Tab-separated table of C-alpha atoms and ligand atoms in Angstrom:
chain	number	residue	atom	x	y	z
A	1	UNK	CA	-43.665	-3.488	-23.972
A	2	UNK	CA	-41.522	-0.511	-24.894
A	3	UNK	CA	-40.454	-0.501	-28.722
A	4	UNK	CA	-37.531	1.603	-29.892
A	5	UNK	CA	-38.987	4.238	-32.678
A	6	UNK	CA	-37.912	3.526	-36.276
A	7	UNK	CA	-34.217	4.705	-37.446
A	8	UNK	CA	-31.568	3.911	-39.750
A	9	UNK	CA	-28.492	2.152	-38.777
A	10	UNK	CA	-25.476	2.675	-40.495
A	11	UNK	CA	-22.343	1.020	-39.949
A	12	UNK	CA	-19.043	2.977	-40.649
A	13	UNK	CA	-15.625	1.086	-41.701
A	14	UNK	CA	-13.434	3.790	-39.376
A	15	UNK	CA	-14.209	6.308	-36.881
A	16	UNK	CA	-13.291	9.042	-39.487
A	17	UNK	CA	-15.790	7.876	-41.500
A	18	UNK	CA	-18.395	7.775	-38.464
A	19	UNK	CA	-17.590	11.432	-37.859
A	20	UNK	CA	-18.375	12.109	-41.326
A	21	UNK	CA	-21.732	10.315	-40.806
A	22	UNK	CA	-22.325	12.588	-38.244
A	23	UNK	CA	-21.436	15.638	-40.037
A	24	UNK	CA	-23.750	14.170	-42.955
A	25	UNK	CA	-26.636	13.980	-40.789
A	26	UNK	CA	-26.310	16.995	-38.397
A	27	UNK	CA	-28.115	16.556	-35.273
A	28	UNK	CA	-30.170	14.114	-36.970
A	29	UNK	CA	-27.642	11.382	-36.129
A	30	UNK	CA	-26.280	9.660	-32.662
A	31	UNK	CA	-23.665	7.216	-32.056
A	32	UNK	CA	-24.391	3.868	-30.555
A	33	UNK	CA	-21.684	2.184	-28.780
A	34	UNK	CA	-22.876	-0.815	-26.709
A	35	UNK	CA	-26.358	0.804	-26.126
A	36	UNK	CA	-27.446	0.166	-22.894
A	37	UNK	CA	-27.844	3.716	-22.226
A	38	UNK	CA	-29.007	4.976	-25.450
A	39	UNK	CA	-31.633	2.196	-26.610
A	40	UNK	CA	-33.421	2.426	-23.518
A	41	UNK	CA	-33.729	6.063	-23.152
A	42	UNK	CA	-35.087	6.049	-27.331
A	43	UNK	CA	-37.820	3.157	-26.192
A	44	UNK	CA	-38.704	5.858	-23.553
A	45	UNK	CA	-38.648	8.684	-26.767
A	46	UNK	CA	-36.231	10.517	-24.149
A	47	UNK	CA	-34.016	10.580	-27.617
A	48	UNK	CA	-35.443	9.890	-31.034
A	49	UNK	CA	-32.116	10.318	-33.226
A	50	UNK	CA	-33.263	9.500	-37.023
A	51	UNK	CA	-30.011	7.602	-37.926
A	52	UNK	CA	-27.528	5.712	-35.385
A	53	UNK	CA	-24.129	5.253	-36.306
A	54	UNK	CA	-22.755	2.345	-34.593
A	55	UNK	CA	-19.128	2.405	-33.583
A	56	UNK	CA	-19.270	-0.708	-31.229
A	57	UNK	CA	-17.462	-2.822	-34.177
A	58	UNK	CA	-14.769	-1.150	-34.992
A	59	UNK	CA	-11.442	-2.811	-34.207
A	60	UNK	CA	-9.498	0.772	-34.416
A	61	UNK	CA	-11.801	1.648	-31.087
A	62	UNK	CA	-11.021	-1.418	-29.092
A	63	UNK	CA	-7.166	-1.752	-29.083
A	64	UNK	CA	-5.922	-2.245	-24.975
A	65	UNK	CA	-2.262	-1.717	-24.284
A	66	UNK	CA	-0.411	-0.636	-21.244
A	67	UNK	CA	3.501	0.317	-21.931
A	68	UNK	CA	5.924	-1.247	-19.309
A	69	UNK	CA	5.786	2.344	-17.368
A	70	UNK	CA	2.719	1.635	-16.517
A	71	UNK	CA	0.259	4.424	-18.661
A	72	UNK	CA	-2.591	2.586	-20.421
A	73	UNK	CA	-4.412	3.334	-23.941
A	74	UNK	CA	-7.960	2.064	-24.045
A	75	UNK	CA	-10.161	2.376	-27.075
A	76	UNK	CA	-13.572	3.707	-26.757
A	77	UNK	CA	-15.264	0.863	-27.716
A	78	UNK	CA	-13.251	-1.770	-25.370
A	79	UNK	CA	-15.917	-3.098	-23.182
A	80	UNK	CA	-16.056	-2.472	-18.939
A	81	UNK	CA	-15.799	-6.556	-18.846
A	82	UNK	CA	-13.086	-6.187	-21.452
A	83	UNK	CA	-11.218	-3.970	-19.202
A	84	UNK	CA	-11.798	-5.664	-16.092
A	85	UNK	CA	-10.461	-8.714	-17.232
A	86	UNK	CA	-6.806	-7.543	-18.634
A	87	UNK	CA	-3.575	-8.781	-16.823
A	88	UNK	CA	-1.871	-5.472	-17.144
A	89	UNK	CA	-4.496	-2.908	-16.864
A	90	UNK	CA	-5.391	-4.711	-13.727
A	91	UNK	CA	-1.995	-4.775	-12.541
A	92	UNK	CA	-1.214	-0.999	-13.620
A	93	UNK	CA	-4.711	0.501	-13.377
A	94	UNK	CA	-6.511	-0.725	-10.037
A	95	UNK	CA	-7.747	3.010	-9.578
A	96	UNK	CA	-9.541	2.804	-13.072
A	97	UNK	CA	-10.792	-0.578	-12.919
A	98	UNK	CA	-12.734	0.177	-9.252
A	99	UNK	CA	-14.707	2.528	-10.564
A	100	UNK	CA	-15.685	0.256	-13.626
A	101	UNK	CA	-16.060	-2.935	-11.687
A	102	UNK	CA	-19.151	-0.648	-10.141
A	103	UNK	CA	-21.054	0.159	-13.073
A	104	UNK	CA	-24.734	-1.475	-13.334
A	105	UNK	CA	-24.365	-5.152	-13.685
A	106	UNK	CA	-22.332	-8.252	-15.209
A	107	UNK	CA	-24.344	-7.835	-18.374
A	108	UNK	CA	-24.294	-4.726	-19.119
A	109	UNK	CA	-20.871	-4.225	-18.561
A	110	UNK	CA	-20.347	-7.436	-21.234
A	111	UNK	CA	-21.682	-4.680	-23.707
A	112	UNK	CA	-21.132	-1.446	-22.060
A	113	UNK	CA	-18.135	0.649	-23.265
A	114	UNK	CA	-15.118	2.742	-21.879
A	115	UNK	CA	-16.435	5.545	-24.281
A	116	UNK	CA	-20.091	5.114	-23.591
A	117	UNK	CA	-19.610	5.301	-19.966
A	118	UNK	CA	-17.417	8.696	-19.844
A	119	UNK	CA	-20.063	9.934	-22.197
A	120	UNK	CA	-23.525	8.606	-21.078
A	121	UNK	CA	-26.478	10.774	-20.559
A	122	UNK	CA	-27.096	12.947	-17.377
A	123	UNK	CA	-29.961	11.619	-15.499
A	124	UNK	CA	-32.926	12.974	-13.294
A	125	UNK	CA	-35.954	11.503	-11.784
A	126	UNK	CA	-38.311	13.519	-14.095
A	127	UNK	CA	-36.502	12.617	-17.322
A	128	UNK	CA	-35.596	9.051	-17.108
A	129	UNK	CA	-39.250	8.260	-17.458
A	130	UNK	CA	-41.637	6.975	-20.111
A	131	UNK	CA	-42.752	9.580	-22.672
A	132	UNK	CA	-46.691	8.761	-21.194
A	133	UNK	CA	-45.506	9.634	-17.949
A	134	UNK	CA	-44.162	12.830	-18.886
A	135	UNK	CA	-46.109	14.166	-21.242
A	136	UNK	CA	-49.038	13.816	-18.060
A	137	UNK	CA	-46.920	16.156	-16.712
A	138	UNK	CA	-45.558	18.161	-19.325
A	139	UNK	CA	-42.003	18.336	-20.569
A	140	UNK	CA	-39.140	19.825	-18.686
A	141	UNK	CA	-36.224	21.507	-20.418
A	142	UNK	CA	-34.138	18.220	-20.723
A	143	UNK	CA	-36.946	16.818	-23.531
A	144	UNK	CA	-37.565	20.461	-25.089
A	145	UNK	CA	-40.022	21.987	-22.900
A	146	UNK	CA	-39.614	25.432	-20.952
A	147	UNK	CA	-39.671	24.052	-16.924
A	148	UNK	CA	-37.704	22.739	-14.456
A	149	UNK	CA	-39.699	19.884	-12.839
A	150	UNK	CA	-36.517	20.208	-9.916
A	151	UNK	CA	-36.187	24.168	-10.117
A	152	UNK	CA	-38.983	25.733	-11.363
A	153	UNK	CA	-37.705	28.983	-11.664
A	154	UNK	CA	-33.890	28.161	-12.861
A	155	UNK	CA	-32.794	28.461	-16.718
A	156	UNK	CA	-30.873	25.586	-17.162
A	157	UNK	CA	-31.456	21.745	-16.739
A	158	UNK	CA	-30.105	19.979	-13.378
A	159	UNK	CA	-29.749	16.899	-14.323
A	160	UNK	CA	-27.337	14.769	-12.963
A	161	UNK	CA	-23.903	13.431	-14.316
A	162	UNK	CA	-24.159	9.385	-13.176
A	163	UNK	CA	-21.196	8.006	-14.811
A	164	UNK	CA	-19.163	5.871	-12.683
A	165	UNK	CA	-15.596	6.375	-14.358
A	166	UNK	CA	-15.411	9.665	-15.294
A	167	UNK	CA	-14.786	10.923	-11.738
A	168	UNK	CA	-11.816	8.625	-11.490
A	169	UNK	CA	-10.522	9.172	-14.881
A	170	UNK	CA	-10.178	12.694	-13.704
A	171	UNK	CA	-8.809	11.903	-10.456
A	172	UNK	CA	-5.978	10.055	-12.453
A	173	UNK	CA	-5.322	12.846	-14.610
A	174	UNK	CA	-6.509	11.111	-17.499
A	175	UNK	CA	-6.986	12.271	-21.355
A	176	UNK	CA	-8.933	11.460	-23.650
A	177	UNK	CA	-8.731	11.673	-27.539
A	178	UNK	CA	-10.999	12.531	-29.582
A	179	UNK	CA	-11.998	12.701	-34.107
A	180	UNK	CA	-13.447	15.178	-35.617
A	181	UNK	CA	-13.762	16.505	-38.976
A	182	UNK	CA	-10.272	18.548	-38.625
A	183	UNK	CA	-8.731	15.739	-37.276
A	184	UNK	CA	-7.849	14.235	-33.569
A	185	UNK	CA	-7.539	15.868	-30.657
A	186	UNK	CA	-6.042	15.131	-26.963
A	187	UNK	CA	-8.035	16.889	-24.110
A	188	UNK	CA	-8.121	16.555	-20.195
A	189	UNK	CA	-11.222	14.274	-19.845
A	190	UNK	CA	-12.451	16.628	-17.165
A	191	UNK	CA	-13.134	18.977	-20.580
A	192	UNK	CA	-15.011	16.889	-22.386
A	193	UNK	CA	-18.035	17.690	-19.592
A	194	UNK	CA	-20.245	21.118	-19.759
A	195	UNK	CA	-21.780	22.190	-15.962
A	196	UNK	CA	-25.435	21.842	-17.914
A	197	UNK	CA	-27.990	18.974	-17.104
A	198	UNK	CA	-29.095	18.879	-20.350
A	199	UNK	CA	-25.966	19.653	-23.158
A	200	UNK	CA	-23.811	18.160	-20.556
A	201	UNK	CA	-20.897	17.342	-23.219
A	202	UNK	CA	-18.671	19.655	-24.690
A	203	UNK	CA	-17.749	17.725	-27.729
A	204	UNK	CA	-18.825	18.781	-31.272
A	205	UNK	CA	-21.361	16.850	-32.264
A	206	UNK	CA	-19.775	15.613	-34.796
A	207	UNK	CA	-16.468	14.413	-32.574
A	208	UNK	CA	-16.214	10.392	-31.703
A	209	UNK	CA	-14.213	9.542	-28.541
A	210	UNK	CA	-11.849	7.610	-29.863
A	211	UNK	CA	-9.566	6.317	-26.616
A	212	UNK	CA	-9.090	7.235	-23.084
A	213	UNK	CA	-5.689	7.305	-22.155
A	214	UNK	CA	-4.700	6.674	-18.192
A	215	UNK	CA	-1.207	8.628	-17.124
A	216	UNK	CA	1.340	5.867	-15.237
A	217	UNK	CA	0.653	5.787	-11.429
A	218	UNK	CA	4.680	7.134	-10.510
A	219	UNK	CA	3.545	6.243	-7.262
A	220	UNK	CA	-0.175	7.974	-6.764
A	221	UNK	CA	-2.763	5.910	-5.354
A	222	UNK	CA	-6.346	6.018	-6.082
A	223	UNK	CA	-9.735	4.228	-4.758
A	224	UNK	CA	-13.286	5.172	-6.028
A	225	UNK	CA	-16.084	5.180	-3.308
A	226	UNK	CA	-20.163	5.091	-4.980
A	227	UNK	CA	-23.273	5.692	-2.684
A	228	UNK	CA	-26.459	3.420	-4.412
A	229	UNK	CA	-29.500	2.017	-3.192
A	230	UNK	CA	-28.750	-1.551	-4.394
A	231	UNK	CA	-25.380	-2.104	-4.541
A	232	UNK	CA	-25.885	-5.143	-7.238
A	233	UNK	CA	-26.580	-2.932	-10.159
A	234	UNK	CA	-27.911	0.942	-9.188
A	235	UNK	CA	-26.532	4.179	-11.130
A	236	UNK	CA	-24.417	6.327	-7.967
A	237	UNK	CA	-26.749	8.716	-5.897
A	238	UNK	CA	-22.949	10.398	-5.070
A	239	UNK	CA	-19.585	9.375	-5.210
A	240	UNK	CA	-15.699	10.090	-4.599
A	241	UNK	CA	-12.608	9.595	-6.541
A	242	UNK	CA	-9.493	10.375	-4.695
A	243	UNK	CA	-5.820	10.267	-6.082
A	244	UNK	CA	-3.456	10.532	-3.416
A	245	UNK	CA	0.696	10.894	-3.518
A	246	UNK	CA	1.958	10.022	-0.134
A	247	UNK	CA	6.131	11.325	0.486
A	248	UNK	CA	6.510	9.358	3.882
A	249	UNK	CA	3.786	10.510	5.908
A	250	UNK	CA	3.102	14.007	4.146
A	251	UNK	CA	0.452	14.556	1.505
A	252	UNK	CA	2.657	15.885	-1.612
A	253	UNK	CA	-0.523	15.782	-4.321
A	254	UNK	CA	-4.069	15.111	-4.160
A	255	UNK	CA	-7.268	15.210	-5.919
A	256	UNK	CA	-11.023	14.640	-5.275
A	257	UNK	CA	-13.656	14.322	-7.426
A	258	UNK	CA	-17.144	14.075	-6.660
A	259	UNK	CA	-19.848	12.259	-8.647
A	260	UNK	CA	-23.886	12.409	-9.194
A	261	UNK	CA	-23.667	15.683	-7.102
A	262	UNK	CA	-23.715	18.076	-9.928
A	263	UNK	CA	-24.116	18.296	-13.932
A	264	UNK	CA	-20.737	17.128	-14.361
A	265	UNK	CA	-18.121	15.347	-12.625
A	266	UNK	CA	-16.655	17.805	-9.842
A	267	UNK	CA	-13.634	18.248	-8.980
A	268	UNK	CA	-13.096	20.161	-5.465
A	269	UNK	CA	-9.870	21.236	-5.603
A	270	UNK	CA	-10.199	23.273	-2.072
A	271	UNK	CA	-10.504	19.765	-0.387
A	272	UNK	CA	-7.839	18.634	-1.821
A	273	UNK	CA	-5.689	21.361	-1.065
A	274	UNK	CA	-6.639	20.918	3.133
A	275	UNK	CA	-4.475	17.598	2.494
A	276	UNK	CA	-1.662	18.507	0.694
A	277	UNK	CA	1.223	19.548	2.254
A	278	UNK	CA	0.277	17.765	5.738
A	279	UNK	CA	0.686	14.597	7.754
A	280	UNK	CA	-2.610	12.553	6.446
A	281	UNK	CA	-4.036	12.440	10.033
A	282	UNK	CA	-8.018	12.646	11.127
A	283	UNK	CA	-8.299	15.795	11.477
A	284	UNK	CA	-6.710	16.819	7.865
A	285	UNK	CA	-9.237	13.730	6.552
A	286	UNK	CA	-12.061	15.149	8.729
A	287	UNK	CA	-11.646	18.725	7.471
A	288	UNK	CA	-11.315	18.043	4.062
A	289	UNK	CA	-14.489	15.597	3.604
A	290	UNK	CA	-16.304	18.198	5.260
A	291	UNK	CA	-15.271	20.691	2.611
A	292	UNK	CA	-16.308	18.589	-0.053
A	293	UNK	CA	-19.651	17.887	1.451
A	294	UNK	CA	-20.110	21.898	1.515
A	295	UNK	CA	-19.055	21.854	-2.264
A	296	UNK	CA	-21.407	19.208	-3.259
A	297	UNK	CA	-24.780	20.150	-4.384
A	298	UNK	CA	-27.216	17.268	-4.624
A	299	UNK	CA	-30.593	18.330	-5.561
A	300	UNK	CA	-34.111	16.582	-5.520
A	301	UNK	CA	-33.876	14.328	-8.494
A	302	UNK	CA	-32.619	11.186	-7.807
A	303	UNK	CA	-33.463	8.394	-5.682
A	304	UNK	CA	-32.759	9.255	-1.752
A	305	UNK	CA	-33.325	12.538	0.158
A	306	UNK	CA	-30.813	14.570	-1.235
A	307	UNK	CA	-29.830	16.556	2.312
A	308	UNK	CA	-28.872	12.951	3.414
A	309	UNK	CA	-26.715	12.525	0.109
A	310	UNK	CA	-25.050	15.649	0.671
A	311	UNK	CA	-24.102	14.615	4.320
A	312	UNK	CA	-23.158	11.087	2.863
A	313	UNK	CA	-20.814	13.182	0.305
A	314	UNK	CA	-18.403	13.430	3.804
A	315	UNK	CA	-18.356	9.565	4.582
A	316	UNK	CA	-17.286	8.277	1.046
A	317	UNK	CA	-14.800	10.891	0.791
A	318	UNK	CA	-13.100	9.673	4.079
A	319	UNK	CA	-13.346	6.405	3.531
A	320	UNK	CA	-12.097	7.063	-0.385
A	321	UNK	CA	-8.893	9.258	1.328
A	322	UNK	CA	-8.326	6.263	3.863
A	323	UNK	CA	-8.754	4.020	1.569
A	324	UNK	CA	-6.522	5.054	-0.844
A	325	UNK	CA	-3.973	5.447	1.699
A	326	UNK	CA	-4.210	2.009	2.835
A	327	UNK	CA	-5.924	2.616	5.677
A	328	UNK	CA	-9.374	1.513	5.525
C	1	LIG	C1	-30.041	-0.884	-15.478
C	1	LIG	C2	-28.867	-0.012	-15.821
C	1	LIG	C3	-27.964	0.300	-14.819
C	1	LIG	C4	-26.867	1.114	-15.113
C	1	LIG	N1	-25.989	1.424	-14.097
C	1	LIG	C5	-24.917	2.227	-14.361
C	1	LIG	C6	-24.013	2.558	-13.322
C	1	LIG	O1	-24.134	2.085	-12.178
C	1	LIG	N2	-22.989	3.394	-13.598
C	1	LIG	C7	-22.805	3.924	-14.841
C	1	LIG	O2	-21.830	4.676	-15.030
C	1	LIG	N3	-23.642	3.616	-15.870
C	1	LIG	C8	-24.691	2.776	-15.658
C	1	LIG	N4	-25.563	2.458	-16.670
C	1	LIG	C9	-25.424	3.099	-17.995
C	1	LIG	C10	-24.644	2.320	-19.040
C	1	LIG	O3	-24.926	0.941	-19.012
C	1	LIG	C11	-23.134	2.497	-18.893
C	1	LIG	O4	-22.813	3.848	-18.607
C	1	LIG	C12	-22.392	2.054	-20.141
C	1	LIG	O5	-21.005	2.070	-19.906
C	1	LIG	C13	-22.678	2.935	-21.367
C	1	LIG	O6	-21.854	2.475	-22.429
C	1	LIG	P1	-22.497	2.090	-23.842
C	1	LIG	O7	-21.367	1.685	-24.723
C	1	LIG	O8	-23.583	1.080	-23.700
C	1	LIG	O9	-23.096	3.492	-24.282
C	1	LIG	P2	-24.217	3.805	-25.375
C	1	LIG	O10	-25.562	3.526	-24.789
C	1	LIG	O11	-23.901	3.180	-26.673
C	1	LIG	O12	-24.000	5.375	-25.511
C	1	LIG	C14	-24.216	6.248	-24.422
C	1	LIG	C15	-24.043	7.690	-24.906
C	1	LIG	O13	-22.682	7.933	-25.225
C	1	LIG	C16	-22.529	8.316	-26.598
C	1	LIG	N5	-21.307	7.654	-27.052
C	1	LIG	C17	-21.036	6.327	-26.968
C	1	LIG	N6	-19.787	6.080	-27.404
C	1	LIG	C18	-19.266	7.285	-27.767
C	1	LIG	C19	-18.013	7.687	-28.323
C	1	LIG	N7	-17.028	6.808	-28.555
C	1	LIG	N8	-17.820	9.005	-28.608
C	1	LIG	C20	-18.801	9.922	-28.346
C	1	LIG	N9	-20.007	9.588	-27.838
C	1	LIG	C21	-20.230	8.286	-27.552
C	1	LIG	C22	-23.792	7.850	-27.297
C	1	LIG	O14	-24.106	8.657	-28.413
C	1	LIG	C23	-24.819	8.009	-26.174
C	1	LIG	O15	-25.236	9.342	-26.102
C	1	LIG	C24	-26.667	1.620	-16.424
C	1	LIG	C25	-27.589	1.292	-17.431
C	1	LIG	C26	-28.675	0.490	-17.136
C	1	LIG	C27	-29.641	0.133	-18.231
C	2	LIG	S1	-33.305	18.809	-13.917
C	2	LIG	FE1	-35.178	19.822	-14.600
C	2	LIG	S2	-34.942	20.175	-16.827
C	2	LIG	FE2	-33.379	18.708	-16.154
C	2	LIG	S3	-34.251	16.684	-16.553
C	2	LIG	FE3	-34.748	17.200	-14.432
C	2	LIG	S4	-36.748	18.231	-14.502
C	2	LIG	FE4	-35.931	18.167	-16.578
């Protein structure tokens, strides 16, 4: 049996005062939402924070609402099940709520959070393994050693981004707000993400994600397509998040976004572009999945070949394009 390593968990009354527990404790500290990302990875000593500072609790994180327009504020620490199960979001938010309804299982979506998921760790084949394991094989970059397991010769980590809503929430043009020490802050969510396997966010350390907040639809469409092994409960080997705005039969806006191909959620704006402006026929579909096939770069580190995940990277977009324009 794994056993997580001893820490000290401290419960803060506000999100200010969790960012000042985080400032207390420099990188000795991490936040702990609903944990089933974090605790698992510190049995496996992938992460041994000192102190956690829980956040799941707090009542100023996990306010819902959705004005009548449509646009929808959800608190970081609302849960996926949460989510899935509210009237309005449901009715206002379908894009959203596909790509959640896809993350691991039943369970773990009854503690997972809407700020845990845009955030969780990157993952890779030679990481997301017990600390025997790897230290038989030394540590890579990811856990503080100097190699690539995946690319021996490259500088950086390539691990890979796996959550299944951030891709959408950046298809939707979402925001997200964040507290720091100096205060809040609004940001694109597509900013909160650094192209780097292993510091793969670009919050402060000391910053909570306080709410995610989803634009009204004024019309776009959306649908979220996830390649997996199982599709009961696995992490995405690659998937597509397309937003689509349809005037009659002409393409006036469009975005892709590609996930588990890359360090961070990517957005391939030249596929989009081969859409908009143009009758949504098969060949404008055809040519722009193919583009973001050539965009997507899969490597060797998660489960299935990665050639055939790049090629795969084509099918989901079409059927995410069709089926976002009602025709799947
Ligand atoms: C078997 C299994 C299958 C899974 N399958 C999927 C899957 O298919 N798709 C998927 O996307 N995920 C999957 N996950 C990962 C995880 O369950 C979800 O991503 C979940 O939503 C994480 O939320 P959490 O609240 O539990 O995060 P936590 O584990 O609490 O935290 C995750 C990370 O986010 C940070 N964090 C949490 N909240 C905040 C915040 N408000 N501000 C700043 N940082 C924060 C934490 O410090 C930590 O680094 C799976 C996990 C398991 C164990
Ligand atoms: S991509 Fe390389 S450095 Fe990153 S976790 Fe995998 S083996 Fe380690």
């Amino acid at each position: 049996m794994l056993r997580l390593p001893v820490f000290s968990y401290l419960r803060p009354g506000s999100p200010v005062e969790a960012t000042q527990m985080l400032a207390d404790h420099g990188g000795r500290a991490k936040l702990v939402a609903g944990g089933t990302d974090l605790l698992p990875k510190m049995k496996r000593r992938q992460l041994a924070p000192e102190v956690l500072v829980a956040i799941g609790h707090l009542d100023a994180l996990r306010q819902l609402e959705v004005s009548p327009s449509g646009a929808a504020t959800l608190g970081a620490g609302t849960t996926l099940s949460q989510a899935l199960r509210h009237p309005a979001l449901r009715e206002q938010q379908p894009g959203y709520l596909e790509a959640v309804r896809v993350v691991s299982t039943p369970a773990l979506r009854n503690a997972g959070t809407v700020g845990g998921n845009l955030c969780v760790d990157t993952r890779c084949n030679y990481y997301d393994m017990t600390e025997e394991w790897r230290s038989a094989i030394g540590f890579c970059r990811k856990a503080g050693g100097e190699v690539c397991r995946v690319a021996a010769s490259s500088p950086r980590c390539w691990a890979v981004s796996s959550s299944d809503t951030a891709p959408m929430a950046i298809a939707l043009g979402a925001t997200a707000l964040l507290a720091g020490p100096d205060g809040m802050r609004e940001v694109p969510v597509a900013s909160l993400y650094a192209d780097d396997g292993a510091a793969y966010l670009a919050l402060a350390a000391t910053e909570v994600l306080t709410a995610l907040r989803l634009p009204a639809s004024e019309g776009w469409r959306s649908a979220y397509q996830k390649l997996r092994r199982r599709a009961s409960m696995d992490f995405p080997v690659a998937s597509a998040a397309v937003a689509l705005h349809l005037d009659g039969p002409v393409v006036d806006g469009c975005r892709i976004v590609l996930g588990a191909v890359a360090s961070h959620p990517l957005e391939v704006p030249s596929a989009a572009d081969l859409l908009v402006g143009g009758e949504l026929d098969d060949d404008a579909i055809d040519r722009a999945a193919t583009e973001a096939a050539r965009l997507a770069k899969p490597l060797d580190n998660t489960d299935l070949s990665f050639p055939w995940r790049k090629r795969m990277v084509k099918v989901i977009v079409e059927r995410a394009v069709r089926q976002a324009a009602g025709r799947a």
